[in-house]
XYZ file of C-alpha atoms in Angstrom:
204
model
C 3.084 0.464 5.002
C 5.047 -1.884 2.726
C 4.747 -1.835 -1.099
C 2.407 -4.844 -1.126
C -0.030 -3.222 1.302
C 0.147 0.043 -0.642
C -0.587 -1.791 -3.893
C -3.544 -3.613 -2.317
C -4.942 -0.391 -0.872
C -4.609 1.319 -4.268
C -6.488 -1.502 -5.983
C -9.244 -1.342 -3.369
C -9.499 2.404 -3.862
C -9.808 2.057 -7.628
C -12.420 -0.670 -7.238
C -14.413 1.426 -4.778
C -14.220 4.389 -7.164
C -15.463 2.290 -10.089
C -18.319 0.736 -8.088
C -19.512 4.055 -6.687
C -19.172 5.729 -10.079
C -21.354 3.000 -11.559
C -23.956 3.422 -8.822
C -24.021 7.190 -9.288
C -24.266 6.677 -13.030
C -27.241 4.354 -12.612
C -29.056 5.940 -9.651
C -27.952 9.563 -10.156
C -31.272 10.666 -11.632
C -33.224 9.251 -8.682
C -30.810 10.781 -6.177
C -30.870 14.213 -7.821
C -34.652 14.368 -7.878
C -34.722 13.415 -4.203
C -32.368 16.296 -3.400
C -34.281 18.918 -5.402
C -36.373 20.204 -2.443
C -33.225 20.691 -0.337
C -31.341 22.310 -3.212
C -34.220 24.684 -3.855
C -34.356 25.653 -0.170
C -30.611 26.395 -0.150
C -30.901 28.538 -3.282
C -33.707 30.536 -1.700
C -31.537 31.109 1.392
C -28.639 32.296 -0.778
C -30.646 34.885 -2.713
C -34.081 36.508 -2.432
C -34.011 37.979 -5.943
C -35.403 34.945 -7.730
C -37.945 32.150 -7.390
C -36.112 28.922 -8.335
C -37.272 25.705 -9.926
C -35.112 22.672 -10.693
C -35.506 20.116 -13.459
C -33.493 17.182 -14.731
C -32.840 17.356 -18.465
C -32.067 13.943 -20.037
C -29.018 13.619 -22.226
C -29.589 13.525 -25.990
C -26.312 11.670 -26.561
C -25.430 7.982 -26.291
C -23.656 8.392 -22.956
C -25.803 9.437 -19.965
C -24.869 13.049 -19.319
C -28.032 14.490 -17.795
C -28.037 18.094 -16.633
C -29.668 19.795 -13.657
C -31.417 22.917 -14.938
C -32.188 25.924 -12.772
C -35.150 27.993 -13.919
C -35.213 31.268 -12.003
C -37.991 33.830 -12.194
C -36.996 37.376 -11.268
C -39.157 38.584 -8.357
C -38.408 42.321 -8.518
C -36.438 44.634 -10.851
C -32.910 43.258 -11.042
C -30.504 46.088 -11.835
C -27.313 44.967 -13.560
C -25.903 48.508 -13.729
C -27.253 52.050 -13.789
C -28.750 51.653 -17.265
C -29.560 47.945 -17.559
C -32.136 45.986 -15.549
C -34.113 42.774 -15.758
C -37.880 43.203 -15.254
C -39.867 41.065 -12.793
C -41.253 37.847 -14.230
C -38.288 37.246 -16.522
C -37.177 33.615 -16.588
C -33.454 32.944 -16.345
C -31.871 29.548 -16.883
C -28.593 27.878 -15.976
C -27.503 24.249 -15.792
C -24.860 21.917 -14.365
C -23.838 18.393 -15.305
C -25.406 15.818 -12.992
C -22.382 13.522 -12.733
C -20.064 16.448 -12.019
C -22.368 17.621 -9.225
C -22.300 14.171 -7.570
C -18.503 13.796 -7.617
C -18.216 14.548 -3.843
C -20.334 11.466 -3.124
C -17.936 9.252 -5.100
C -14.803 10.759 -3.565
C -15.993 10.569 0.022
C -17.518 7.133 -0.384
C -14.331 5.739 -1.940
C -12.230 6.941 0.999
C -14.616 5.489 3.569
C -14.887 2.140 1.785
C -11.130 1.526 1.879
C -10.438 3.013 5.303
C -9.202 0.158 7.540
C -11.631 -0.931 10.242
C -11.812 -3.907 12.621
C -15.537 -4.630 12.593
C -18.329 -4.438 10.042
C -20.261 -2.174 12.412
C -17.523 0.428 12.036
C -17.841 0.305 8.242
C -21.607 0.618 8.467
C -21.372 3.675 10.717
C -18.805 5.223 8.376
C -21.012 4.763 5.320
C -24.102 6.182 7.054
C -22.168 9.245 8.164
C -20.575 9.441 4.715
C -23.901 9.520 2.913
C -25.243 12.263 5.175
C -22.126 14.437 4.923
C -21.867 13.909 1.154
C -25.375 15.332 0.827
C -24.250 18.335 2.889
C -21.257 18.839 0.591
C -23.522 18.732 -2.469
C -25.841 21.248 -0.789
C -22.839 23.507 -0.177
C -21.517 23.329 -3.747
C -24.216 22.760 -6.370
C -26.477 25.767 -5.582
C -23.432 28.064 -5.594
C -22.368 26.623 -8.937
C -25.761 27.279 -10.540
C -26.152 30.769 -9.079
C -22.497 31.650 -9.636
C -22.511 30.876 -13.347
C -25.756 32.826 -13.702
C -24.256 35.787 -11.852
C -21.099 35.786 -13.988
C -23.258 36.371 -17.056
C -24.709 39.421 -15.255
C -21.266 40.741 -14.395
C -20.160 40.715 -18.025
C -22.915 43.229 -18.738
C -22.596 45.084 -15.427
C -18.975 46.085 -16.000
C -19.875 47.711 -19.323
C -21.824 50.523 -17.592
C -21.844 52.773 -14.560
C -22.595 51.577 -11.017
C -22.129 47.878 -11.779
C -23.981 45.310 -9.731
C -21.934 44.162 -6.682
C -20.498 40.669 -6.981
C -22.377 38.363 -4.536
C -20.396 36.226 -2.097
C -21.452 32.964 -3.727
C -19.454 33.758 -6.876
C -16.202 33.553 -4.907
C -17.426 30.350 -3.256
C -18.266 28.880 -6.675
C -14.764 29.691 -7.947
C -13.243 27.985 -4.898
C -15.382 24.881 -5.442
C -14.598 24.689 -9.154
C -10.849 25.051 -8.548
C -10.666 21.922 -6.400
C -12.684 22.979 -3.375
C -15.378 20.430 -4.210
C -12.792 17.626 -3.908
C -11.256 19.161 -0.795
C -14.633 19.382 0.937
C -15.356 15.727 0.164
C -11.980 14.635 1.577
C -12.463 16.802 4.671
C -15.954 15.351 5.160
C -14.529 11.817 4.982
C -11.947 12.708 7.632
C -14.657 14.163 9.849
C -16.731 10.976 9.470
C -13.751 8.854 10.521
C -13.184 10.957 13.631
C -16.889 10.950 14.455
C -17.095 7.179 14.036
C -14.119 6.668 16.359
C -15.610 8.917 19.002
C -19.012 7.276 18.767
C -17.790 3.682 19.002
C -15.624 4.503 22.016
C -18.830 5.167 23.917
C -20.376 1.827 22.976
């Protein structure tokens, strides 16, 4: 690839990023609400200790910075350590920034929009696969983020007493996602879509 082609590809990537960021900015609320049933189902598969509910909290500032709020009702006594427990019926809350949660969609979509193809049908197939896999990436990251931050607040209390509550697996997964794993998953999903598109069109 010569410098001119590299420059052109970079400009296309930046343009794709800006366009998708604008779309997520504008349609993010609608998209998040549409994903709430799936997100709730994933949370319930990850833990049986709570009954979750999700809400979108509008931003109170000039810039749109809505948050996704998890309201979790404790279903049975939740022991933090030997001397501290949370009684059933207690409501716990945690939140995540909406735009941050939808970053995988922007990353994956930007890669697929600039990936060189020969026909418009190839681009269409890529974008359909990209949308589906981006939703899967969000399902794999956002619930762990909400539950992980909630669990970290438990661990701060748990370590102050005897028999502290074991650290659930999703805390480690949340740390991985927050340290760049969210980006890595989006890039890997884009690569998988490209390979899937190539394999599918070979059969046509």
